[in-house]
Amino acid sequence: MLNTIKGFISSGELLKGGFGIELESLRIDKDGILSSKEHPDVFGDKLENPYITTDFSESQVEMITPVMKTSKEVFDALNVLYDIVSLEIGEEYLWPESMPSIIGENINIAKYSSNKKGNEARSYREGLAKKYGVKKQLISGIHYNFSFNETVIKKLYEKREDKNVSYRDFKDSIYLKVTRNYLRYRWFIVYLLGASPIIHESYEKEDLNKINKINKINCDIYGDKEAISYRNSKLGYKNSTNLYADYDSVRGYIESLDSFVYNNYISNYKEFYSQIRLKAKDNSNIKESLLKDGINYLEIRSIDINPLERVGISLNDLKFVHLFTLFLLNEEENSYKLWQEEALKNQLDISILGLEDINLLRNGESISKRQWAHYILEKMSIINSDFNLNLDEIIEEKKEMVNDYKKTYAYKIKDEVSKQGFMNFNLNLSKKYKKEAYNNRFRLQGFEDLELSTQILMKEAIKRGIKTTVVDRNDNFISLERGGKKEYVKQATKTSKDSYITVLIMENKVVTKKVLAENNIKVPNGKEFTNIEEAKLNIDDFIGKPSVIKPKSTNFGLGISIFPDGASKNDLHEGLKLAFNNDNTVLVEEFIKGKEYRFLVIDDKVCGILHRVPANCIGDGEKSIRELIDIKNQSSLRGKGYKKPLEKIALDDNAKLFLKQRGLDFDYIPKKDEVVYLRENSNISTGGDSIDYTDLIPEKFKEIAIKAARAAKAKICGVDMMLEDYKSEDSPYAIIEINFNPAIHIHSYPYKGTERNIAKEVLKLLNLI
Amino acid sequence: MLNTIKGFISSGELLKGGFGIELESLRIDKDGILSSKEHPDVFGDKLENPYITTDFSESQVEMITPVMKTSKEVFDALNVLYDIVSLEIGEEYLWPESMPSIIGENINIAKYSSNKKGNEARSYREGLAKKYGVKKQLISGIHYNFSFNETVIKKLYEKREDKNVSYRDFKDSIYLKVTRNYLRYRWFIVYLLGASPIIHESYEKEDLNKINKINKINCDIYGDKEAISYRNSKLGYKNSTNLYADYDSVRGYIESLDSFVYNNYISNYKEFYSQIRLKAKDNSNIKESLLKDGINYLEIRSIDINPLERVGISLNDLKFVHLFTLFLLNEEENSYKLWQEEALKNQLDISILGLEDINLLRNGESISKRQWAHYILEKMSIINSDFNLNLDEIIEEKKEMVNDYKKTYAYKIKDEVSKQGFMNFNLNLSKKYKKEAYNNRFRLQGFEDLELSTQILMKEAIKRGIKTTVVDRNDNFISLERGGKKEYVKQATKTSKDSYITVLIMENKVVTKKVLAENNIKVPNGKEFTNIEEAKLNIDDFIGKPSVIKPKSTNFGLGISIFPDGASKNDLHEGLKLAFNNDNTVLVEEFIKGKEYRFLVIDDKVCGILHRVPANCIGDGEKSIRELIDIKNQSSLRGKGYKKPLEKIALDDNAKLFLKQRGLDFDYIPKKDEVVYLRENSNISTGGDSIDYTDLIPEKFKEIAIKAARAAKAKICGVDMMLEDYKSEDSPYAIIEINFNPAIHIHSYPYKGTERNIAKEVLKLLNLI
């Protein structure tokens, strides 16, 4: 089928589509025992958070990515959700595989708000518990939702044989074909991605009898050396009766589901546990929507959670599954009647015997698993090369898994379990993944090109179930939506809450000073000049006094001269020259002694106070500067090119010169507790340290910062204050400037001190939480 | 006195001070008859507008400048007020001199809101009418309020002799000295600035007997050839009894005023019609304030309105009066006891006999007017040269007025009156000044360096009595204040009413389009690219279709390619190249046919619609392009360098080339009604015409523009809409972009069509009116 559009579609278009992953995962304690705690509050109402909710039990987190356009994007989105959840479950961990961990006494069925929707969700779960048992409900998996790129379907439609078919019917026929083929070939997915070959003894023992070939491996686990996926075996989560729906038409499908309900095999469509599902535009009214709008996408449900991957599936496997769906679309069908029964048998056989060289049934005839697998891979390979999909490596990887069962996930898992023990194997992974999530905490995977502040805000919004969309990536422009209320935000702190004029007031130092002074807030005394000759005639007042000369509008420190101990007339004139080289208007101001603190004020509240210190190291009396910096640079907070909250300290010519002027070099060994600075300026961008002072500075100065923000009517701003003695209420102070668009990441992830959840304050300001 | 600070103060500092002018002016009809209409509503409550109010009668406008720092600034401020009032009094004019015009039957005493303050103001005026007669109340003049530069007073204080005196007392002593000296030397001001040598017969005839030397000059006027200022004569506005206050101390002054009140000479301090007044910080509680804060400034009240000047006084005379006050400060005093009586006699003599070579009394001794005048000018000249004040020319001018009475304003006025007749002379001037005001209507004198839009907004605010302050001149940053409510505005349309994110949405074309499309507003279909290779692969859809390629964020038309009739693949690729040279993100869009209209939307209302046409001329079958353009350029609307609403059309190389390509040159004589364009682009900055379409475009499109503004939540924006046929409701349309910071002057003063008062809409939006 695909060959009709060969040459008419780019690889990029064919690799696009709609992809969404649902990942279920059990919360466990440090010993691997299923959590009896409730779903964390921070995720909000389970029925409202589109990204993070629960499945059957309180302890079964469900992560749901939005629909993404590529496998990479959906993989990143899943990572984001995983990282968020990992860090919001306190001392708990996420169990890394499909079959449950140690099931204790308490399995709390998920609780909901007491409204109609909530009550329905609850009573549905209670019904399931009764019918299938609570333990079975804990089996977790990955649901892979996908649709083909609409452009691809359109091109196929253009090249269709039957010119009388409508687009809508054509599209349905494509998805139905893929569904049927998926059912036929699903054994292959179970073989390759199956990853649940072991069952803990706390799982329903009576159930084990359903399978002949299962043994107690050691004191607490059951399994068998040929098994691949107990989740996809008879022990897994399936309807009590084998149900074969009609997949020839949408109408037929619906009629068969209706008959299953009518015959009480299932209570509703949702209970039809097929390995693949037809999905509609509106799944809350699936019957009506399927009939009205046709098939919108498909949901593959056979994929086990792969404990070897943090998020349960690798990017390569996501790409592989997508290529597999293209194979299913392409592959002609056989008219063999009992195909559904045969496919089920193949699935069940593979799931418990798959690591053996078994035979399967193809259209009623026996075929070796290996031969059939190679056939499929060969066909996939052709698609790959026909469309230059560049997936050769992935196909090769799967070929090896076919040829050598030791390459399968199932084998690898059993191998590791035999070495480490079942609980250790899984717990080690859980802990490792949680640590990775922690190291990723300031990063939004897949959006690393965005500013850190934006990544942090988005992550917080996603966590809280706020619909988060990047509107313009280059511009760090996002939208945040909840309950019909939509807010646009640029660069994390540019919002609808600040007025335009407020920003312009902050942008203009002269105006800022006037506004602050009018509100009786101490600002440095100073004069403003627009002409250097006039300035020279009028700055005699500043001779010998601590003073600073700066261009009015620069924000990067260019053209600023500081004379902390007073300057001569000549110095002042030189300073003026430098400043006028950078702006038409120049300010000459008294210099306020002390250190500069950044007060981040959001909605009349000081959310963080930060002081910045130039790049430095602290001696231990043993290591050289070079070694000390090297150790400091290993912190996960430090990176290069603003990808992390802090920058690595460069041992560059500047630092070399700076040390040389002080009679030092990189090999100097600082004495214990000796602080050695490597440059003058305290910018974070040159390796400076950020230190949180939020709880250390007297309330009085916080109130002054708030007053300053109020004077400019700013809802979000950074107030830069000089304080001579930060510990004393009586310290002299002055406000140097107020900044719009203050960075939030420096407060969220400081070098030292408490990490402040600034993003939450922004969301609060926007009335989104 | 001043010599103590010679060398310690710059000319700039000495020439600074606090200056405020009050100008009274009578409204008259086209025949010179005093208006019986009420004070225009637009000026608001008379007791609240700090700039424009009434004095005694409804017809007596009073213009009050804010306190300005230099003579030039106060002169400009006065011009602004004059121009505003001139244009807001309909078909009426402002009478250009101090003595009243034709007084008809109705003299309406000023009306006030019926509240406590209003009732007091009204009953005070009713009392005056009873006591002095209504006609006398119509005499108008200039009040010159001034204070010395505080820096000057401080330097004088540093150099003082009596080291025990406090600064406050020292400052009082300075102002008291100047006051006494002003009284002594005031005859000189009457001589030089006197300009009321004629009285209309409709003025109180019975009063004329008070002066011996006055004659009927012709059928309707009275006067005498030696007279200078009837306003400063016995006929003028003065207390019934000669009152001599104590000017030796503030306390003495207050005691003497209290005794005048006690003895019923005056009903309150305000009624003490001295030629100079001590003024306090809080003049509504003058007694308390003078005692508490000392003298804050002085008010000189002898200056006649000079009809030869639009605003009643020239800039040179303002500078002269200031220099005169420095002379008064400097001049040592004589201890002659009857100085006040002598000074009054000198004033009265000069006012009716001043053009003769009379003698005056100085410290009890006779001295020729001329000799004394030269003495004063010589002393002023020394100050001028001691401090390099650069006022030589002005002193020279006054010397000539002393030496030759024909150079006096009084003589010149009488001379012109004898030639033109009294009413004609004054009416011609009134009309001329009104025309000048009209030609100045888009200009705020003294603020021509500000953007036109800001000048227009400020003018409208001042008109309505909103306190208007320039906060940062370079940035067109102003504040507007009324009733304790303060709004900052930058560039006329950047206000507190628009949120920051709204502006950022408008600034970003991609985001704008998404927001508009989400709100079902038609925008050109298009694609966005961040990479030229990707773009080339994906723009085949546009081949052969009308399209435009543009960089995402440029606002100056750079890098834009338009293909109205469709483009080849090659053309498109060239366009991409050009656009990518200007930005990292490029939009390829369908091109919408028709013309572009700018809809200015303020607060959900379309306040103006404008279409721009490239520089052009329209033939009359006789004149050449050169001549036609020359005539067009003479319009008062056209200037150079954005100082006027339209730019003069340049006959430059671009225009030459443009015509040449069409086989034309500047000497070509276009046929009658033939339109010849001189360039491609329709920018106003290159001489384009702006044409108002506000009333011509169907409501439907206005609603779309409003909807677009609402989508971006913009309170002020310019919506650029393409319309194929502006007359038809059914015309295809699309919104090209929404602009923040739209210029308002183009709508306020278009080349063709109705002038729209946009500034008023901005003030309304700000809740200031």
mmCIF file of C-alpha atoms in Angstrom, chain A residues 319-454:
data_model
loop_
_atom_site.group_PDB
_atom_site.id
_atom_site.type_symbol
_atom_site.label_atom_id
_atom_site.label_comp_id
_atom_site.label_asym_id
_atom_site.label_seq_id
_atom_site.Cartn_x
_atom_site.Cartn_y
_atom_site.Cartn_z
ATOM 1 C CA LYS A 319 10.376 4.321 16.908
ATOM 2 C CA PHE A 320 10.252 0.573 16.347
ATOM 3 C CA VAL A 321 6.576 0.355 17.288
ATOM 4 C CA HIS A 322 5.812 3.202 14.922
ATOM 5 C CA LEU A 323 7.643 1.473 12.091
ATOM 6 C CA PHE A 324 5.747 -1.698 13.029
ATOM 7 C CA THR A 325 2.426 0.161 12.573
ATOM 8 C CA LEU A 326 3.592 1.231 9.117
ATOM 9 C CA PHE A 327 4.326 -2.439 8.370
ATOM 10 C CA LEU A 328 0.815 -3.331 9.572
ATOM 11 C CA LEU A 329 -0.635 -0.664 7.316
ATOM 12 C CA ASN A 330 1.324 -1.995 4.391
ATOM 13 C CA GLU A 331 0.927 -5.711 4.874
ATOM 14 C CA GLU A 332 -1.736 -7.478 2.797
ATOM 15 C CA GLU A 333 -4.133 -9.667 4.741
ATOM 16 C CA ASN A 334 -4.962 -13.325 4.437
ATOM 17 C CA SER A 335 -8.563 -14.475 4.407
ATOM 18 C CA TYR A 336 -8.034 -17.225 6.988
ATOM 19 C CA LYS A 337 -11.207 -17.358 9.055
ATOM 20 C CA LEU A 338 -9.983 -18.250 12.566
ATOM 21 C CA TRP A 339 -7.358 -15.539 12.590
ATOM 22 C CA GLN A 340 -8.445 -14.052 15.925
ATOM 23 C CA GLU A 341 -8.366 -17.370 17.783
ATOM 24 C CA GLU A 342 -5.020 -18.180 16.226
ATOM 25 C CA ALA A 343 -3.618 -14.762 17.158
ATOM 26 C CA LEU A 344 -4.686 -15.174 20.758
ATOM 27 C CA LYS A 345 -3.047 -18.553 20.941
ATOM 28 C CA ASN A 346 0.172 -17.111 19.513
ATOM 29 C CA GLN A 347 0.114 -14.327 22.078
ATOM 30 C CA LEU A 348 -0.372 -16.662 25.006
ATOM 31 C CA ASP A 349 2.252 -19.088 23.768
ATOM 32 C CA ILE A 350 4.836 -16.400 23.235
ATOM 33 C CA SER A 351 4.178 -14.850 26.594
ATOM 34 C CA ILE A 352 5.073 -17.930 28.578
ATOM 35 C CA LEU A 353 7.206 -19.936 26.136
ATOM 36 C CA GLY A 354 8.629 -17.205 23.962
ATOM 37 C CA LEU A 355 12.277 -17.717 24.806
ATOM 38 C CA GLU A 356 12.097 -21.228 23.399
ATOM 39 C CA ASP A 357 12.382 -21.913 19.683
ATOM 40 C CA ILE A 358 8.669 -22.547 19.408
ATOM 41 C CA ASN A 359 6.388 -22.701 16.410
ATOM 42 C CA LEU A 360 3.409 -20.386 15.933
ATOM 43 C CA LEU A 361 0.348 -20.601 13.723
ATOM 44 C CA ARG A 362 0.070 -18.446 10.632
ATOM 45 C CA ASN A 363 -3.187 -18.665 8.727
ATOM 46 C CA GLY A 364 -3.752 -22.108 10.143
ATOM 47 C CA GLU A 365 -0.253 -23.336 9.420
ATOM 48 C CA SER A 366 2.669 -23.856 11.707
ATOM 49 C CA ILE A 367 5.654 -21.559 11.254
ATOM 50 C CA SER A 368 8.709 -21.144 13.360
ATOM 51 C CA LYS A 369 8.720 -18.008 15.481
ATOM 52 C CA ARG A 370 12.131 -17.114 14.150
ATOM 53 C CA GLN A 371 11.189 -17.492 10.490
ATOM 54 C CA TRP A 372 8.060 -15.402 10.894
ATOM 55 C CA ALA A 373 9.926 -12.768 12.845
ATOM 56 C CA HIS A 374 12.515 -12.454 10.094
ATOM 57 C CA TYR A 375 9.749 -12.121 7.559
ATOM 58 C CA ILE A 376 8.267 -9.199 9.472
ATOM 59 C CA LEU A 377 11.621 -7.512 9.996
ATOM 60 C CA GLU A 378 12.444 -7.923 6.322
ATOM 61 C CA LYS A 379 9.206 -6.179 5.362
ATOM 62 C CA MET A 380 9.909 -3.390 7.863
ATOM 63 C CA SER A 381 13.366 -3.068 6.473
ATOM 64 C CA ILE A 382 11.976 -2.482 2.994
ATOM 65 C CA ILE A 383 9.753 0.329 4.231
ATOM 66 C CA ASN A 384 12.712 1.794 6.068
ATOM 67 C CA SER A 385 14.845 1.868 2.951
ATOM 68 C CA ASP A 386 12.042 2.832 0.557
ATOM 69 C CA PHE A 387 11.397 5.983 2.566
ATOM 70 C CA ASN A 388 14.896 6.627 3.908
ATOM 71 C CA LEU A 389 13.645 6.391 7.447
ATOM 72 C CA ASN A 390 17.112 5.834 8.806
ATOM 73 C CA LEU A 391 15.947 3.184 11.256
ATOM 74 C CA ASP A 392 18.414 0.461 10.148
ATOM 75 C CA GLU A 393 20.090 0.239 13.515
ATOM 76 C CA ILE A 394 16.852 -0.350 15.302
ATOM 77 C CA ILE A 395 15.846 -3.119 12.913
ATOM 78 C CA GLU A 396 19.274 -4.662 13.343
ATOM 79 C CA GLU A 397 18.852 -4.560 17.128
ATOM 80 C CA LYS A 398 15.571 -6.426 16.848
ATOM 81 C CA LYS A 399 17.066 -8.997 14.463
ATOM 82 C CA GLU A 400 19.577 -9.801 17.137
ATOM 83 C CA MET A 401 16.828 -10.226 19.686
ATOM 84 C CA VAL A 402 15.188 -12.700 17.311
ATOM 85 C CA ASN A 403 18.378 -14.592 16.672
ATOM 86 C CA ASP A 404 19.567 -14.658 20.248
ATOM 87 C CA TYR A 405 17.021 -14.915 23.054
ATOM 88 C CA LYS A 406 19.693 -13.702 25.452
ATOM 89 C CA LYS A 407 19.278 -10.275 23.910
ATOM 90 C CA THR A 408 15.613 -10.061 24.912
ATOM 91 C CA TYR A 409 14.530 -7.850 27.771
ATOM 92 C CA ALA A 410 12.887 -10.829 29.436
ATOM 93 C CA TYR A 411 16.106 -12.810 29.466
ATOM 94 C CA LYS A 412 18.175 -9.877 30.657
ATOM 95 C CA ILE A 413 15.765 -9.199 33.493
ATOM 96 C CA LYS A 414 15.798 -12.809 34.656
ATOM 97 C CA ASP A 415 19.547 -12.850 34.423
ATOM 98 C CA GLU A 416 19.860 -9.755 36.607
ATOM 99 C CA VAL A 417 17.276 -11.043 39.062
ATOM 100 C CA SER A 418 19.206 -14.268 39.442
ATOM 101 C CA LYS A 419 22.291 -12.234 40.292
ATOM 102 C CA GLN A 420 20.767 -9.471 42.462
ATOM 103 C CA GLY A 421 17.549 -10.961 43.680
ATOM 104 C CA PHE A 422 14.155 -9.771 42.538
ATOM 105 C CA MET A 423 13.554 -6.933 45.029
ATOM 106 C CA ASN A 424 17.100 -5.648 44.864
ATOM 107 C CA PHE A 425 17.104 -5.600 41.095
ATOM 108 C CA ASN A 426 13.917 -3.557 40.941
ATOM 109 C CA LEU A 427 14.649 -1.331 43.937
ATOM 110 C CA ASN A 428 18.094 -0.478 42.684
ATOM 111 C CA LEU A 429 16.579 0.625 39.420
ATOM 112 C CA SER A 430 13.801 2.592 41.162
ATOM 113 C CA LYS A 431 16.364 4.435 43.257
ATOM 114 C CA LYS A 432 18.645 5.066 40.318
ATOM 115 C CA TYR A 433 15.771 6.479 38.272
ATOM 116 C CA LYS A 434 14.680 8.720 41.125
ATOM 117 C CA LYS A 435 18.181 10.082 41.434
ATOM 118 C CA GLU A 436 18.260 10.806 37.726
ATOM 119 C CA ALA A 437 14.949 12.612 38.079
ATOM 120 C CA TYR A 438 16.452 14.700 40.859
ATOM 121 C CA ASN A 439 19.413 15.624 38.736
ATOM 122 C CA ASN A 440 16.979 16.569 35.991
ATOM 123 C CA ARG A 441 14.810 18.606 38.344
ATOM 124 C CA PHE A 442 15.422 21.972 36.696
ATOM 125 C CA ARG A 443 15.180 20.579 33.209
ATOM 126 C CA LEU A 444 12.166 19.896 31.045
ATOM 127 C CA GLN A 445 13.260 17.064 28.803
ATOM 128 C CA GLY A 446 12.673 17.823 25.138
ATOM 129 C CA PHE A 447 12.514 21.546 25.839
ATOM 130 C CA GLU A 448 16.140 22.184 26.734
ATOM 131 C CA ASP A 449 16.299 24.880 24.064
ATOM 132 C CA LEU A 450 13.918 26.975 26.171
ATOM 133 C CA GLU A 451 15.229 29.196 28.928
ATOM 134 C CA LEU A 452 15.592 27.426 32.247
ATOM 135 C CA SER A 453 13.012 29.699 33.852
ATOM 136 C CA THR A 454 10.452 28.699 31.237
#
